[in-house]
Short mmCIF file of C-alpha atoms in Angstrom, two decimals:
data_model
loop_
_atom_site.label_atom_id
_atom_site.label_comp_id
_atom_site.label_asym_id
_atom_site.label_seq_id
_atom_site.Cartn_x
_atom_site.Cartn_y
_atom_site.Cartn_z
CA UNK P 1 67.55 66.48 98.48
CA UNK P 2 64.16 66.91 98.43
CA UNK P 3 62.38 65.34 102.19
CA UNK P 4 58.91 65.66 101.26
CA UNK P 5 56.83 62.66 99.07
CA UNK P 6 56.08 64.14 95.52
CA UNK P 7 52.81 63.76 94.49
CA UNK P 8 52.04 61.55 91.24
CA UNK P 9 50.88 64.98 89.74
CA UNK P 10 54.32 66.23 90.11
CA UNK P 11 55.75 63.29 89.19
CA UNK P 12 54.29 63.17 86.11
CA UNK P 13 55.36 66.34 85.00
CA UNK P 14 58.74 65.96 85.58
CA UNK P 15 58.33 62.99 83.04
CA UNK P 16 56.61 64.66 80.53
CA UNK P 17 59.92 66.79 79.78
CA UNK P 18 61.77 63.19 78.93
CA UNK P 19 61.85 63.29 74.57
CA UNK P 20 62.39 60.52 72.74
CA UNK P 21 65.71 59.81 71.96
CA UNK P 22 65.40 58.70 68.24
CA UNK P 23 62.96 62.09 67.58
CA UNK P 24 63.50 64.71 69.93
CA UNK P 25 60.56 66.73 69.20
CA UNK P 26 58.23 63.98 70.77
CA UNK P 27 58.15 63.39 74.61
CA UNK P 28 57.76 59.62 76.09
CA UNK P 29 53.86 60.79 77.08
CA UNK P 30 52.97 62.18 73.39
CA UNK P 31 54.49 58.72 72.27
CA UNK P 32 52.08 57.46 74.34
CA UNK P 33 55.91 54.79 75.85
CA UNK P 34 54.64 56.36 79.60
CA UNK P 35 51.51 54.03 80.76
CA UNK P 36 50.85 54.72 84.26
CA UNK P 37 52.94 56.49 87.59
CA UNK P 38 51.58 54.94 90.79
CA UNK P 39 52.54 54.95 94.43
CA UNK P 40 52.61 51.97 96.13
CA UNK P 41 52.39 52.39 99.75
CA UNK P 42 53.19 48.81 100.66
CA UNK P 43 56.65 48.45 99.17
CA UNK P 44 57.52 52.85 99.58
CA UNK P 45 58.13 53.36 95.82
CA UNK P 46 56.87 54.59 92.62
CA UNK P 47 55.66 52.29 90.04
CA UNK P 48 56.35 53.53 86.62
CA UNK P 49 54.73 51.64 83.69
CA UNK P 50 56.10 51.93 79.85
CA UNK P 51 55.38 50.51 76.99
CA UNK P 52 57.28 50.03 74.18
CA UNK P 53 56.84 51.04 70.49
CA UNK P 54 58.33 48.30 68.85
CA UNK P 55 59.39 45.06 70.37
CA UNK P 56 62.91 45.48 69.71
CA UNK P 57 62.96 49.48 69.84
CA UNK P 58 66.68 49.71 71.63
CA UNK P 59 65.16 53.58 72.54
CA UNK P 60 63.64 51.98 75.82
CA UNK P 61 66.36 51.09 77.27
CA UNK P 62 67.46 55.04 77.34
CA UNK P 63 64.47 55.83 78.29
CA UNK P 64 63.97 53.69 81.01
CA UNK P 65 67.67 54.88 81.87
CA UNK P 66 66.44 58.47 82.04
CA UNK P 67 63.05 57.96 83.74
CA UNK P 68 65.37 56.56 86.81
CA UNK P 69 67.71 59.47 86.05
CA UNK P 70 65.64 62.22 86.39
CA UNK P 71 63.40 61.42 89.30
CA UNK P 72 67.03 60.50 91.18
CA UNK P 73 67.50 64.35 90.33
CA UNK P 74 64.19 65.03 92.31
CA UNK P 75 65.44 63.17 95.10
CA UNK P 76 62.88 60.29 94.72
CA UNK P 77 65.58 57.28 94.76
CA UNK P 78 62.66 54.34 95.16
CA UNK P 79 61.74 53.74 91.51
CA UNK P 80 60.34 50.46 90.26
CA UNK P 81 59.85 50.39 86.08
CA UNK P 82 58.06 47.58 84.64
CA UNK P 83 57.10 46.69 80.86
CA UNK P 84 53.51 46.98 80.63
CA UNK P 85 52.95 45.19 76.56
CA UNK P 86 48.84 44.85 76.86
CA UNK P 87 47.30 47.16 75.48
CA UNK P 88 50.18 47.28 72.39
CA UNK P 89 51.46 50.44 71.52
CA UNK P 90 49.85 52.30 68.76
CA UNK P 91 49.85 55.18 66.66
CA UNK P 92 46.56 56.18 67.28
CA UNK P 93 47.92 57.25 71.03
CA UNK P 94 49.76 60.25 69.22
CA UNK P 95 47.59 63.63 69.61
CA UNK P 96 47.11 65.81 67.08
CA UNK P 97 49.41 68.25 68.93
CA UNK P 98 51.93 65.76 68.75
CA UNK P 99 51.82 64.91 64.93
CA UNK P 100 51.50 68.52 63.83
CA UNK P 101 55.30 68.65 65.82
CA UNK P 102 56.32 65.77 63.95
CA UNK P 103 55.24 67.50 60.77
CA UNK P 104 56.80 70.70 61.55
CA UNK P 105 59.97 68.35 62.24
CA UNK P 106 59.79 66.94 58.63
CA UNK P 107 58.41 63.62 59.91
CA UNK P 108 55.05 63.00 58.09
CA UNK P 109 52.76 61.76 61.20
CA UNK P 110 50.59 58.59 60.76
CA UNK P 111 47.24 58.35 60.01
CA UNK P 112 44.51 57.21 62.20
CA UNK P 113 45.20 53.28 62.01
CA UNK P 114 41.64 51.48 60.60
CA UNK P 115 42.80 48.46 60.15
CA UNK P 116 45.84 46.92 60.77
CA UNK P 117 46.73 45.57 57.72
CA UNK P 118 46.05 48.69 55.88
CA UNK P 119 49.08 50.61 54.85
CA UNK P 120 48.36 54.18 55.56
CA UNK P 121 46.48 55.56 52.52
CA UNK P 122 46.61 59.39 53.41
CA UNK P 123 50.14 61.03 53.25
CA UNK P 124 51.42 64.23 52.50
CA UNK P 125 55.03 66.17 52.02
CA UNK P 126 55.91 66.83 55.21
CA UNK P 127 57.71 69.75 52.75
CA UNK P 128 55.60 71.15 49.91
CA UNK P 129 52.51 69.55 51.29
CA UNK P 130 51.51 66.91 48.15
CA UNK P 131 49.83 64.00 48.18
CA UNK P 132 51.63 62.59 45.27
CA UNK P 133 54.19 60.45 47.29
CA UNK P 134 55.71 57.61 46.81
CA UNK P 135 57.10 54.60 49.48
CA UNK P 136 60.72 53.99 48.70
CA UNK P 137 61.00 51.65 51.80
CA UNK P 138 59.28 49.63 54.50
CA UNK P 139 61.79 50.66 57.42
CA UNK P 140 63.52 53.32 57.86
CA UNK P 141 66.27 55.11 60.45
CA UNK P 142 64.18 53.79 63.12
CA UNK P 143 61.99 51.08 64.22
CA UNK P 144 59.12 53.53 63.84
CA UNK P 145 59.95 55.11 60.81
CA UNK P 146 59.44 54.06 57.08
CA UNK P 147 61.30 55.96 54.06
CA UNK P 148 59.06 57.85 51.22
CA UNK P 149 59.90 60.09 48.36
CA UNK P 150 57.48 63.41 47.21
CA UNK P 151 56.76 63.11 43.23
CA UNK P 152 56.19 66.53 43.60
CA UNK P 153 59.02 68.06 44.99
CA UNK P 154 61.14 64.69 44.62
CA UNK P 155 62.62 65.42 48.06
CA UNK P 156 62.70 61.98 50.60
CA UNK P 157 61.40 61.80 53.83
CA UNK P 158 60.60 60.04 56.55
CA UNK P 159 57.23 58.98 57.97
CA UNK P 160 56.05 57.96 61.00
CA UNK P 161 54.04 54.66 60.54
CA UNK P 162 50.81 53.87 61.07
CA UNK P 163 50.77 51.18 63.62
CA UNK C 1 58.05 23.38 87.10
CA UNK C 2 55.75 23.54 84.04
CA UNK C 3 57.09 22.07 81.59
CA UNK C 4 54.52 21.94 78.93
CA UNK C 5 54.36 26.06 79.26
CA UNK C 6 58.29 26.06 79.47
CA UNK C 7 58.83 24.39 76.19
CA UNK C 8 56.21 26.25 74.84
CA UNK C 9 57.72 29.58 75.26
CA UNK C 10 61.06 28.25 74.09
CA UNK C 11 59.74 27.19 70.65
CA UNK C 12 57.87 30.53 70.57
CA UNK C 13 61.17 32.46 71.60
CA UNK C 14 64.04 30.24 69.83
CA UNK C 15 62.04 30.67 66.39
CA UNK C 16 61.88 34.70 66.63
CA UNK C 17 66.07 34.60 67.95
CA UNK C 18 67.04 32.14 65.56
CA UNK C 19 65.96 33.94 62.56
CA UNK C 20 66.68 37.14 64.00
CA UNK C 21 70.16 35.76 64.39
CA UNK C 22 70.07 34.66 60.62
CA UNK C 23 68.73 38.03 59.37
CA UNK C 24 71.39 40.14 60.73
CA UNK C 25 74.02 38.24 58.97
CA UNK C 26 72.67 40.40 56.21
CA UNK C 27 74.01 43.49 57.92
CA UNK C 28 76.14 45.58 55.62
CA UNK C 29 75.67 42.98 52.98
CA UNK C 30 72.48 43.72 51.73
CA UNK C 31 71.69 44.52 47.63
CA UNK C 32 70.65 47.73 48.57
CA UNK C 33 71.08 49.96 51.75
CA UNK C 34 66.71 50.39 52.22
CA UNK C 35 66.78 46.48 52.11
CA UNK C 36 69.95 46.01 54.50
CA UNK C 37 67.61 48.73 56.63
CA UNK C 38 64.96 46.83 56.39
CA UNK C 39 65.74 42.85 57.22
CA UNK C 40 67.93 44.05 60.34
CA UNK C 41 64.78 45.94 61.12
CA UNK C 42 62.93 42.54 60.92
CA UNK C 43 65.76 40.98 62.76
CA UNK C 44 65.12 43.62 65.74
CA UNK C 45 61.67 43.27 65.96
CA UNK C 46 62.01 39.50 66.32
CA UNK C 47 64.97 39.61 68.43
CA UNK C 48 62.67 41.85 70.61
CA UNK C 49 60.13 39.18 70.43
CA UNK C 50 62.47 36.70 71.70
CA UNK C 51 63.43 38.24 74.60
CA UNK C 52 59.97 38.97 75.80
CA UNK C 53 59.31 34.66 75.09
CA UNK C 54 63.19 33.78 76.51
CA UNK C 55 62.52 35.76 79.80
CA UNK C 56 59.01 34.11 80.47
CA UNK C 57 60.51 31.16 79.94
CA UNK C 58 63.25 31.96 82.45
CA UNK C 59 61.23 32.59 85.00
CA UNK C 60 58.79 29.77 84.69
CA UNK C 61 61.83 27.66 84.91
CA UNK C 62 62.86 29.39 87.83
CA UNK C 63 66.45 27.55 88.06
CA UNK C 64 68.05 31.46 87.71
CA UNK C 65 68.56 31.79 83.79
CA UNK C 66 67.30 34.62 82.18
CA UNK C 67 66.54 35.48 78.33
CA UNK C 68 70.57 35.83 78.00
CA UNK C 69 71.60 32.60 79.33
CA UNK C 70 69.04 30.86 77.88
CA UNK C 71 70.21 32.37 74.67
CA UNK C 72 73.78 32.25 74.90
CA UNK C 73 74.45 28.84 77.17
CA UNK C 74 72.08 26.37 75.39
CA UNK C 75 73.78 23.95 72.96
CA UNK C 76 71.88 22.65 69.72
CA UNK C 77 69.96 20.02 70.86
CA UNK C 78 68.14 22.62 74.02
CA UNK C 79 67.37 24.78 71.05
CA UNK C 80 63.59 24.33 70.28
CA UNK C 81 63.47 26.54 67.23
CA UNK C 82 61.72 24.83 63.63
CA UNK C 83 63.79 23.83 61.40
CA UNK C 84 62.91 26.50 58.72
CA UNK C 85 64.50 29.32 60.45
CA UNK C 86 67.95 27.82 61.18
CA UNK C 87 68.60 27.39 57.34
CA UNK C 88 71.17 29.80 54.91
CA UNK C 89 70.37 32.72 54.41
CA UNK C 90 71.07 31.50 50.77
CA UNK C 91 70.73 34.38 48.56
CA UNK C 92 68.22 36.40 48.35
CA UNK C 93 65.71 34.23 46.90
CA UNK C 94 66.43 31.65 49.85
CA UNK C 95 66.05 34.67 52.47
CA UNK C 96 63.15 35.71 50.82
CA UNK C 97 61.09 32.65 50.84
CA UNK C 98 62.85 31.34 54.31
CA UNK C 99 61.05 34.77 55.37
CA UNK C 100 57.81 34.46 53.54
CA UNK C 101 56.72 31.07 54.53
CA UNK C 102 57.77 32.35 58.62
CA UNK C 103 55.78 35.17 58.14
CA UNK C 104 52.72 34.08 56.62
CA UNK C 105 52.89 31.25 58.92
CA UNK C 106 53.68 33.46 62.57
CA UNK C 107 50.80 35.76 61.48
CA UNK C 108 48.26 33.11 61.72
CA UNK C 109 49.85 31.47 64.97
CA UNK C 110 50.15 34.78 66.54
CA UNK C 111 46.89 35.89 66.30
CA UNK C 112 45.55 32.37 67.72
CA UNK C 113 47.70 32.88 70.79
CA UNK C 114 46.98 36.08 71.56
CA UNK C 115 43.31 34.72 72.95
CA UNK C 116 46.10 32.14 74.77
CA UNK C 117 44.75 31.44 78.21
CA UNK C 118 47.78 33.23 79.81
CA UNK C 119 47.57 36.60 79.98
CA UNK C 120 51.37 37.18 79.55
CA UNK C 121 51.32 34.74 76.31
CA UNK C 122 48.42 36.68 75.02
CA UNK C 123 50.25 40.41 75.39
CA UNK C 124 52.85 39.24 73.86
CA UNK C 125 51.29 37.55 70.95
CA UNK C 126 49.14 40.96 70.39
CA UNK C 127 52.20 43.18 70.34
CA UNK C 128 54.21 40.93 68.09
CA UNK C 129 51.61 40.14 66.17
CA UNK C 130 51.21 43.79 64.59
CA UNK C 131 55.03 43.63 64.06
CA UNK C 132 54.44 40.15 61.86
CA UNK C 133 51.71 41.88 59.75
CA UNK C 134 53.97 44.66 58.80
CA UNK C 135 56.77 41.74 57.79
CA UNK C 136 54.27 39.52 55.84
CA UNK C 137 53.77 42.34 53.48
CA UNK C 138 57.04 42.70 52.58
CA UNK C 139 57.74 39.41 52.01
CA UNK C 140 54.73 38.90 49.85
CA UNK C 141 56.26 42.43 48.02
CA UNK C 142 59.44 40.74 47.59
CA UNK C 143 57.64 37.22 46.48
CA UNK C 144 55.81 39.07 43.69
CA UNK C 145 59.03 41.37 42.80
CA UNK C 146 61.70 38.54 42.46
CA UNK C 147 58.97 35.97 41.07
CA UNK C 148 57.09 37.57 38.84
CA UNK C 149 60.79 39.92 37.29
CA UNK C 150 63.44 38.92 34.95
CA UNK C 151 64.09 35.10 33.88
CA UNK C 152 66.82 34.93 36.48
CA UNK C 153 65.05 35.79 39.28
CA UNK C 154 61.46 34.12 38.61
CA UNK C 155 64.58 30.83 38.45
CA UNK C 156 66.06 31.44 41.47
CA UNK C 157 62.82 32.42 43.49
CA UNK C 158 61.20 28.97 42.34
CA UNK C 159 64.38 27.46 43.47
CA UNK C 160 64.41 28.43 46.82
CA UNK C 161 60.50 28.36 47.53
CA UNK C 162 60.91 24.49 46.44
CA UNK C 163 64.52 23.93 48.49
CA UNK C 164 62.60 25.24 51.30
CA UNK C 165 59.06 23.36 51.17
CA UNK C 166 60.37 20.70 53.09
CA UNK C 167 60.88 22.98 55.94
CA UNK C 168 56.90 24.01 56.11
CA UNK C 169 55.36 21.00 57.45
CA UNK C 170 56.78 21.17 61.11
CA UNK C 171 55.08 24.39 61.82
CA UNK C 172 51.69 22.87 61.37
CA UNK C 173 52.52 19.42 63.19
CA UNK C 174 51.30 18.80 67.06
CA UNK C 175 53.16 17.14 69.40
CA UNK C 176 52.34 15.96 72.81
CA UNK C 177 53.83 19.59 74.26
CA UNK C 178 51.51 21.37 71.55
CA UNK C 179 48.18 18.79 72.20
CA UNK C 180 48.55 19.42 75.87
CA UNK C 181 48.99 23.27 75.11
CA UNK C 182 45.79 23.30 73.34
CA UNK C 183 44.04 21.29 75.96
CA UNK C 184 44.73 24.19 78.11
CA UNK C 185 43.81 26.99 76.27
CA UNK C 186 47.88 27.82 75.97
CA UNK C 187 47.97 27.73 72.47
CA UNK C 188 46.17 26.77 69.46
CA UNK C 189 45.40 24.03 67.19
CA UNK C 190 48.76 24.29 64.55
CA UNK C 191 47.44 21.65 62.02
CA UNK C 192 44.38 24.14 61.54
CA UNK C 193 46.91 27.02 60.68
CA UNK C 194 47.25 24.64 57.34
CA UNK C 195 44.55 25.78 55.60
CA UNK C 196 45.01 29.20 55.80
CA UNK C 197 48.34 29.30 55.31
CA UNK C 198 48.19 27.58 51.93
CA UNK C 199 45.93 30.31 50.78
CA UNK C 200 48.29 33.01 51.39
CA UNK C 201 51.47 31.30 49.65
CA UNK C 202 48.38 29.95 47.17
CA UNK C 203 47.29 33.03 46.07
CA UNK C 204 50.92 35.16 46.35
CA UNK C 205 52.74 32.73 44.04
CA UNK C 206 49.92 32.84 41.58
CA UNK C 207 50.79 36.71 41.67
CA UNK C 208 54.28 36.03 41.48
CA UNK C 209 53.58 33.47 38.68
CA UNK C 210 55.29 31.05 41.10
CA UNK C 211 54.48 26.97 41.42
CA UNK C 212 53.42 26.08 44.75
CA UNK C 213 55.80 22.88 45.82
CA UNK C 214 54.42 19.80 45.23
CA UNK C 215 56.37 17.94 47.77
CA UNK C 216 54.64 15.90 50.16
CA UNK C 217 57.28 14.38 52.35
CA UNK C 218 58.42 17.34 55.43
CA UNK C 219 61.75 17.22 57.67
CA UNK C 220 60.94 17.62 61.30
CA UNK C 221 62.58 17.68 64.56
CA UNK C 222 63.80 21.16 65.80
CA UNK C 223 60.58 21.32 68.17
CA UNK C 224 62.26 18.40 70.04
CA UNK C 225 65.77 19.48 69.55
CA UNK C 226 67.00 17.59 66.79
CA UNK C 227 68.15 20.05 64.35
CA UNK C 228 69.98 19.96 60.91
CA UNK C 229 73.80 20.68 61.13
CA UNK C 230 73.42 24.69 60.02
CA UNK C 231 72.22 25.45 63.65
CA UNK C 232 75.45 24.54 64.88
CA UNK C 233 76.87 27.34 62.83
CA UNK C 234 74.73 29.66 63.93
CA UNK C 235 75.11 28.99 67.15
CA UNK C 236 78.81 29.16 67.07
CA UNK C 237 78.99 32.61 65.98
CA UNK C 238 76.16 34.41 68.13
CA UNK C 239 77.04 32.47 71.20
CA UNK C 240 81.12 33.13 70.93
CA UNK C 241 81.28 35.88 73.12
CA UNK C 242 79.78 34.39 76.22
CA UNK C 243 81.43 30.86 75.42
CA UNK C 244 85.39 32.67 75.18
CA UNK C 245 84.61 35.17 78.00
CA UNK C 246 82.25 33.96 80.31
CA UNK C 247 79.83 36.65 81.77
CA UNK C 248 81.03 39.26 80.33
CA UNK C 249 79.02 42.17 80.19
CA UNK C 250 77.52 44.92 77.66
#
């Protein structure tokens, strides 16, 4: 058991280890689901803020599992999670670290989001690199996710969408 | 208690679970496996909606239910849902334009409330609202697909965008819970969600080479809990569980 406070710094980086469950290669702070780690000094606990991707995404429900999971490893047992929804999740909070992983995973990362109604106009092969793709479907193995297929090298994949 | 903001959130919330409810009856049965993906995606980013809308609600009420009692312990006439979304899923035609005139119609009334007065309303509007977006284009897809295809489907498309017409009217209608909403900034004018909304199903079923409905007379009542005998139904098989073994747990 750990007897000293952690700071938030520490805390943090504990976090940052937690991937996604639905696309490993992603943590919950390239996602952009972690929001904010605070400690409140009034109530003796750390506040832990997440967001999630998609209203219905059953991911945050393991995630928030494994947020309380891991900092009970660390010894910090005072953990309050809340939902933070404003501002909604978005693609855009993905670095470009991040969506070169995704790539190298086979997941073509979205495009920066300029309007929300636009469907994302730049996409390449996440395997032979061409731009001459094609969307087989909307939705995909995940919330996140919608299905294409490469007219060049005819091979599906997924992509993350732009949202 | 506030009423006005409790009924509020349960039309907002019942709409989103009811037709979740009614998409995911679709599951394993759909014509093809990217479109049985796709309407049980819909249903899980409405039933996600819900929830958020179902445990406001809850605590506003503050008489200890939460977004699962409220979902699971209400009978049909405590259900505050619109008419539209409790009906067949039909085939696909009928799920299709059930979905289409939702859509095209939660777009507009989402992005009104998320300038809603209260804060919590307003979050959730803006999340769900970029979730509705991504659903209205599909529907309009499948509109334009099944409308404007073979002789069969343009037939059966018509058919269900006219069995359904009826059904429209009642999301643009204000009632004293919706006036005094609007008086407070809650939510927004509905009748003025009309206008726009006609040019969206306007200008899709001219692409589809669809009539718009002529129909002038609309069937109301599910704001105020009096519902057509499908909820029932629908009801009956998403609330077994917690009806033959009560409080059981996931």
């Amino acid at each position: 058991m750990v007897t000293t406070q952690p700071t938030v710094a520490e805390v943090r980086a504990w976090l940052e280890e937690i991937a996604d469950p639905e696309i490993p290669v992603l943590s919950i702070v390239d996602l952009g689901i972690l929001r904010d780690i605070e400690w409140s000094a009034a109530s003796g606990e750390f506040v832990v803020s997440i967001t999630p991707t998609y209203s219905g995404c059953p991911a945050i429900e393991v995630i928030a599992d494994t947020i309380r999971n891991t900092l009970k490893e660390r010894g910090v047992g005072k953990v309050r999670l809340e939902t933070k929804l404003s501002p909604p999740w978005t693609t855009d909070w993905l670095t470009d670290d991040a969506k070169a992983r995704l790539h190298e995973y086979g997941i073509a990362p979205p495009a920066k989001l300029i309007h929300v109604r636009e469907i994302a106009p730049a996409m390449a092969c996440p395997r032979c690199g061409s731009g001459r793709v094609e969307l087989v479907s909307r939705f995909g193995s995940a919330p996140c996710k919608a299905l294409y297929k490469c007219l060049n090298c005819l091979e599906p994949f997924d992509a993350f969408k732009q949202h | 208690m506030d009423n006005v903001l409790f009924e509020y959130l349960l039309r907002s919330g019942d709409n989103c679970l009811i037709l979740s409810q009614r998409l995911s009856e679709w599951c394993g049965h759909g014509p093809v496996l990217e479109e049985d993906i796709a309407l049980t995606n819909v249903a899980l980013d409405l039933l996600g909606q819900a929830r958020f809308w179902l445990s406001y609600a809850g605590e506003v009420e503050d008489a200890g239910r939460d977004e699962d009692k409220l979902a699971f312990l209400r009978d049909t006439r405590d259900f505050r849902n619109v008419l539209l979304v409790e009906q067949p899923s039909g085939d696909y035609a009928h799920t299709t334009a059930r979905q289409f005139y939702f859509d095209a119609w939660h777009y507009l009334a989402l992005g009104e409330l998320s300038h809603s007065s209260d804060g919590r309303i307003a979050a959730i509007a803006e999340k769900a609202r970029k979730e509705a977006a991504y659903h209205l284009e599909r529907s309009v897809d499948w509109i334009i697909r099944l409308g404007d295809g073979t002789e069969e489907s343009h037939h059966r498309m018509q058919c269900a965008a006219d069995a359904l017409w009826m059904y429209t009217g009642e999301l643009f209608e204000m009632d004293e819970i919706d006036r005094a909403a609007e008086e407070r900034g809650i939510g927004p004018n509905l009748t003025a969600l009309r206008a726009p909304w006609r040019v969206q199903v306007e200008r899709t079923f001219a692409e589809a080479t669809l009539q718009v409905p002529a129909g002038q007379w609309m069937q109301r009542g599910g704001k105020r809990g009096v519902h057509t005998e499908k909820l029932g139904y629908v009801l009956a098989e998403m609330q077994f569980l917690q009806r033959a073994y009560p409080g059981s747990q996931w």
